[in-house]
Coordinates of C-alpha atoms in Angstrom, one line a residue:
X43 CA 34.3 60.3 -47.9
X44 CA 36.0 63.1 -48.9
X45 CA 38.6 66.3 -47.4
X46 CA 37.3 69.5 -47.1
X47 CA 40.6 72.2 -47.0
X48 CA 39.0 75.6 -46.3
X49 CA 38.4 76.4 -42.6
X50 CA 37.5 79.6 -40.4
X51 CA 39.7 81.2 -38.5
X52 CA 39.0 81.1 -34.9
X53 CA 39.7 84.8 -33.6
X54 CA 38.9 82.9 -29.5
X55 CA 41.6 80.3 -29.8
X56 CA 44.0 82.8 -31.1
X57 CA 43.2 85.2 -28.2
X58 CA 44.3 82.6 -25.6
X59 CA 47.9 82.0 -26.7
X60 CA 50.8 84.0 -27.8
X61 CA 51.0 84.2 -31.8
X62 CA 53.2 85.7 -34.0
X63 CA 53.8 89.0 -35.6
X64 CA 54.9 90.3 -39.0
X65 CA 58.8 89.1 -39.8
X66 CA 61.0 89.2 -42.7
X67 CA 60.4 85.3 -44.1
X68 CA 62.4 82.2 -43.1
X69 CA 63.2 84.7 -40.1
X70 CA 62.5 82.8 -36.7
X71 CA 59.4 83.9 -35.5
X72 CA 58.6 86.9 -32.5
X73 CA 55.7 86.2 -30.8
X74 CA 53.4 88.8 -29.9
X75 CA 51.0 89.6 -26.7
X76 CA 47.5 87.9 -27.3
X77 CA 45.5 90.9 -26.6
X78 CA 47.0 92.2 -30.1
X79 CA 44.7 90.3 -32.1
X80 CA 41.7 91.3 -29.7
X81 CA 42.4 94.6 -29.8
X82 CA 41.9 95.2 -33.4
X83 CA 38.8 96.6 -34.7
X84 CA 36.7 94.0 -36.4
X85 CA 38.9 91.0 -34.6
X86 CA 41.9 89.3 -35.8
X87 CA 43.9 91.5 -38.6
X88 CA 44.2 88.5 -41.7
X89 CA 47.8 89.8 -42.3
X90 CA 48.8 88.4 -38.8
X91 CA 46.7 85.5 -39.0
X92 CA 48.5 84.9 -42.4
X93 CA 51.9 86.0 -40.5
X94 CA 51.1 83.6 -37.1
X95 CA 50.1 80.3 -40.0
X96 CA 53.8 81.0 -41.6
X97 CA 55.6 81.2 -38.3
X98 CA 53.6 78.4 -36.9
X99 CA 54.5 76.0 -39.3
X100 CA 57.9 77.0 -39.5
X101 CA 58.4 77.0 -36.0
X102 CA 56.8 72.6 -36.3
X103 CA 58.8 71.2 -38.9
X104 CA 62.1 73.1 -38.3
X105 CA 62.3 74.3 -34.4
X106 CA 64.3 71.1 -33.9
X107 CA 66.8 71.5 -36.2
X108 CA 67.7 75.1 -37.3
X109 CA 66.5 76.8 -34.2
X110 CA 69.1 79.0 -32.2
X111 CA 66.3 80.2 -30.1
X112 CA 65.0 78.0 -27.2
X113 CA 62.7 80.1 -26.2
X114 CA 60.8 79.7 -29.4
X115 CA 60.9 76.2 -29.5
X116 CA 59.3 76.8 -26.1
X117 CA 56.5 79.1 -26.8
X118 CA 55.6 77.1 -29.5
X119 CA 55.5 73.7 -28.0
X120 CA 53.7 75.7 -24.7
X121 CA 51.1 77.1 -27.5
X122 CA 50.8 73.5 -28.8
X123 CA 50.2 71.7 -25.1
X124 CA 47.6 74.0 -23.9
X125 CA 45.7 74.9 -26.8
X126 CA 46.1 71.6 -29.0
X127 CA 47.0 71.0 -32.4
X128 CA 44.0 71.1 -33.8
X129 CA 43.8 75.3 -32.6
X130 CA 47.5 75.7 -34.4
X131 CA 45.6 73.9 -37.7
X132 CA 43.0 76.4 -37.8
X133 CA 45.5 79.1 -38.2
X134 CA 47.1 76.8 -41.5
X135 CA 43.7 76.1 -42.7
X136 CA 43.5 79.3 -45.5
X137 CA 47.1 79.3 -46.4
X138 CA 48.1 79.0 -49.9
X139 CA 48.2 75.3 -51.4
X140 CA 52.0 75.9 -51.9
X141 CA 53.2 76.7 -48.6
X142 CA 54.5 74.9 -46.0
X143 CA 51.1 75.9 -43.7
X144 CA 49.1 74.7 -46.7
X145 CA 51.0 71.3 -46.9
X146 CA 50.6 71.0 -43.2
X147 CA 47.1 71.7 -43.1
X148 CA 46.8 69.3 -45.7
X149 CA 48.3 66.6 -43.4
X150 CA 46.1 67.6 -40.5
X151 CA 43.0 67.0 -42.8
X152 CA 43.9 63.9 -44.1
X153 CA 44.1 62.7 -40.6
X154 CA 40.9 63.9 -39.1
X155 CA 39.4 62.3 -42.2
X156 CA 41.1 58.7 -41.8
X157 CA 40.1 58.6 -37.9
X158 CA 36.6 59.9 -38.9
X159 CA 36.2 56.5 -40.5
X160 CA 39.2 54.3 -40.9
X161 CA 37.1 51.2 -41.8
X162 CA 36.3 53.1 -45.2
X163 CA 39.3 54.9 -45.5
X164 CA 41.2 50.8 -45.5
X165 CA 38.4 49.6 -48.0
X166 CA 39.2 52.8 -50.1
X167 CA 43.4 52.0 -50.2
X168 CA 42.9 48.0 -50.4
X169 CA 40.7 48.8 -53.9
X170 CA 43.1 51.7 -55.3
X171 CA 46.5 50.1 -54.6
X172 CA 47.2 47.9 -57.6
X173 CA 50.2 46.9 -59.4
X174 CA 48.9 49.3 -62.2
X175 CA 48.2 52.3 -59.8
X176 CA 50.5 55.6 -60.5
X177 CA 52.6 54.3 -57.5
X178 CA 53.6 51.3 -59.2
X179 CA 56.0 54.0 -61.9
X180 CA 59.6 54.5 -60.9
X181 CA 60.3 57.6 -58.7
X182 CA 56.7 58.1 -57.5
X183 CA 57.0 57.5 -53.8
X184 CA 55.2 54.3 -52.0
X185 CA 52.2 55.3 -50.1
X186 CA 51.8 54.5 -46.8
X187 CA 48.7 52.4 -45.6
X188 CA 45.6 54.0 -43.8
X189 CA 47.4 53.5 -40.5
X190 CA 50.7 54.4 -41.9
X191 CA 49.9 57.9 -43.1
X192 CA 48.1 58.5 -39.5
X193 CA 51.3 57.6 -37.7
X194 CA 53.3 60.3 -40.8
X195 CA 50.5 62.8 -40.1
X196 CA 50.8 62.2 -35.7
X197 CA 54.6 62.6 -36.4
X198 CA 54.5 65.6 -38.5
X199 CA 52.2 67.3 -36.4
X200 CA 54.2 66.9 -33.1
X201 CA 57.1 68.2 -34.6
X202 CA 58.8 64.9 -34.1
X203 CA 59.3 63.6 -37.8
X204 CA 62.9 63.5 -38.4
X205 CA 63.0 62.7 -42.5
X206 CA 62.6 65.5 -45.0
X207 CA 59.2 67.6 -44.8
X208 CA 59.4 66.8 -48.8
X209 CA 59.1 63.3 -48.1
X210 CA 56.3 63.4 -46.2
X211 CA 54.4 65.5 -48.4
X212 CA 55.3 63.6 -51.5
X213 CA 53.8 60.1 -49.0
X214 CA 51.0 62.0 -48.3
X215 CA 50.5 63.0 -51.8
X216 CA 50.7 59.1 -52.4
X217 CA 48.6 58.0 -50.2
X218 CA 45.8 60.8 -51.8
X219 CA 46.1 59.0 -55.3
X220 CA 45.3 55.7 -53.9
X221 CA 42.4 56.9 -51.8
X222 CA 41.1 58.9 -54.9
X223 CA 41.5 55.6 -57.6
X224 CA 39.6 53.2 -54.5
X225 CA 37.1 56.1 -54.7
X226 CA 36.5 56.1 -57.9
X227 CA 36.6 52.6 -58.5
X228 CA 34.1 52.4 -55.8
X229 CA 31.6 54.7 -57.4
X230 CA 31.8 53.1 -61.1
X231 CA 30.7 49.7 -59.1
X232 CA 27.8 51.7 -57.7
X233 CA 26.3 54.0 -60.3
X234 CA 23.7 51.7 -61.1
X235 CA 22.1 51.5 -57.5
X236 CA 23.3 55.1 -56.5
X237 CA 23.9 57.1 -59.3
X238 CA 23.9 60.4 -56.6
X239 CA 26.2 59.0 -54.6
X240 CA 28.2 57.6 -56.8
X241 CA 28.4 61.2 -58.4
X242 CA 29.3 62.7 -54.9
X243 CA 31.8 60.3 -54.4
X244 CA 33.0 60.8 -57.7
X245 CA 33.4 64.2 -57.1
X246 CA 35.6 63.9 -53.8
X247 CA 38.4 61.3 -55.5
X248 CA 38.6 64.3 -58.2
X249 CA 39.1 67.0 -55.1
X250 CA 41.5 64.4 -53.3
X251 CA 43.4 64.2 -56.8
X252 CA 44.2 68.1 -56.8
X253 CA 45.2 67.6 -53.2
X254 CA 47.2 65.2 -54.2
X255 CA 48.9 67.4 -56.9
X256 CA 49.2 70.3 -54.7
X257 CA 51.1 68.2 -51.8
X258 CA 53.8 66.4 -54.5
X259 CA 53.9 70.6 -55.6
X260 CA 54.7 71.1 -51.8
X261 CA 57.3 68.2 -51.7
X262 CA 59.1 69.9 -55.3
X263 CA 58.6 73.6 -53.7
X264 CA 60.8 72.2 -50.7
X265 CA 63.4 70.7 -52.4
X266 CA 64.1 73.6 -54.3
X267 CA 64.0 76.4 -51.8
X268 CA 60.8 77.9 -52.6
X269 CA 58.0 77.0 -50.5
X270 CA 57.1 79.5 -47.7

């Protein structure tokens, strides 16, 4: 099993809610009238969709803590009740890889995949963590078990973690490593009887490493002030 990290953007679930409009960045976010995105010729303008993913994910992680504005916090959580998390997601799922949207979207992803099948997902971590596994080096944070990362990821995404976003990116980033070595390890012991599948799978713990890069590149962009 692997993640899949590109999504559509889903102009209905967008039209239902109030999103955001174009601010200056790390600005706290103005949200506009849904029938803006509507309105446009062709349906939702990408530079507001891009706009709404920044703001959105902003508005998560930090509407607890750095807010002056309750009636953001809010909207937001209002957006988040009646259209669900998953609808907020869609809006993350094209942002850049280094960007707070991205690294949430990230999260969201490795969630829907552990539920998807978490018998797998178990059999995946039990093969990859090892004493000799890159989490075993000094300063690479611990990753979190299969049922661990989903309770990180349920956190995250209700805007009720309290640690540092960089932590949880760097655990998430953890937890991808592991998945990726089990995955591997688990198509070298099949290649004789599945060579295909073995190849697929393969194939997904290489993708998984790259996500796992670009989350610990999240984690890094936060602690020095430059993610968006």
């Amino acid at each position: 099993m692997g993640w899949q990290f590109s999504g559509s953007q889903t102009e209905a679930n967008l039209s239902k809610e109030d999103a955001m409009t174009s601010q200056p960045r790390h600005r706290r976010p103005r949200y506009t009238e849904p029938a803006a995105f509507d309105q446009r010729e062709g349906g939702a303008d990408p530079a507001i969709i891009s706009q709404a993913a920044h703001d959105t994910a902003h508005a998560l992680v930090f509407h607890g803590r750095d807010s002056d504005d309750p009636e953001v916090t809010e909207r937001f959580i209002r957006l988040a009740e009646t259209e669900g998390i998953e609808a907020i997601a869609e809006l993350w799922s094209d942002s850049p890889a280094h960007s707070l949207a991205g690294g949430l979207w990230r999260i969201y992803a490795i969630r829907a995949a552990v539920n998807k099948d978490p018998q797998r997902m178990s059999e995946y971590y039990q093969l990859g963590k090892t004493d000799s596994a890159p989490h075993a080096i000094a300063g690479v944070a611990e990753p979190p078990t299969a049922q661990e990362m989903n309770r990180l990821a349920d956190l995250v995404l209700a805007g009720m973690y309290r640690g540092d976003i960089d932590s949880a990116f760097d655990r998430a980033g953890a937890f991808c490593r592991v998945i990726a070595r089990g995955q591997a390890l688990w198509a070298g012991g099949s290649e004789r009887h599945s060579p295909e599948s073995a190849q697929r799978l393969t194939e997904r713990a290489d993708q998984l490493l790259r996500t796992a890069e670009e989350l610990e590149s999240a984690a890094r962009g936060c602690r020095a002030g430059t993610l968006d």
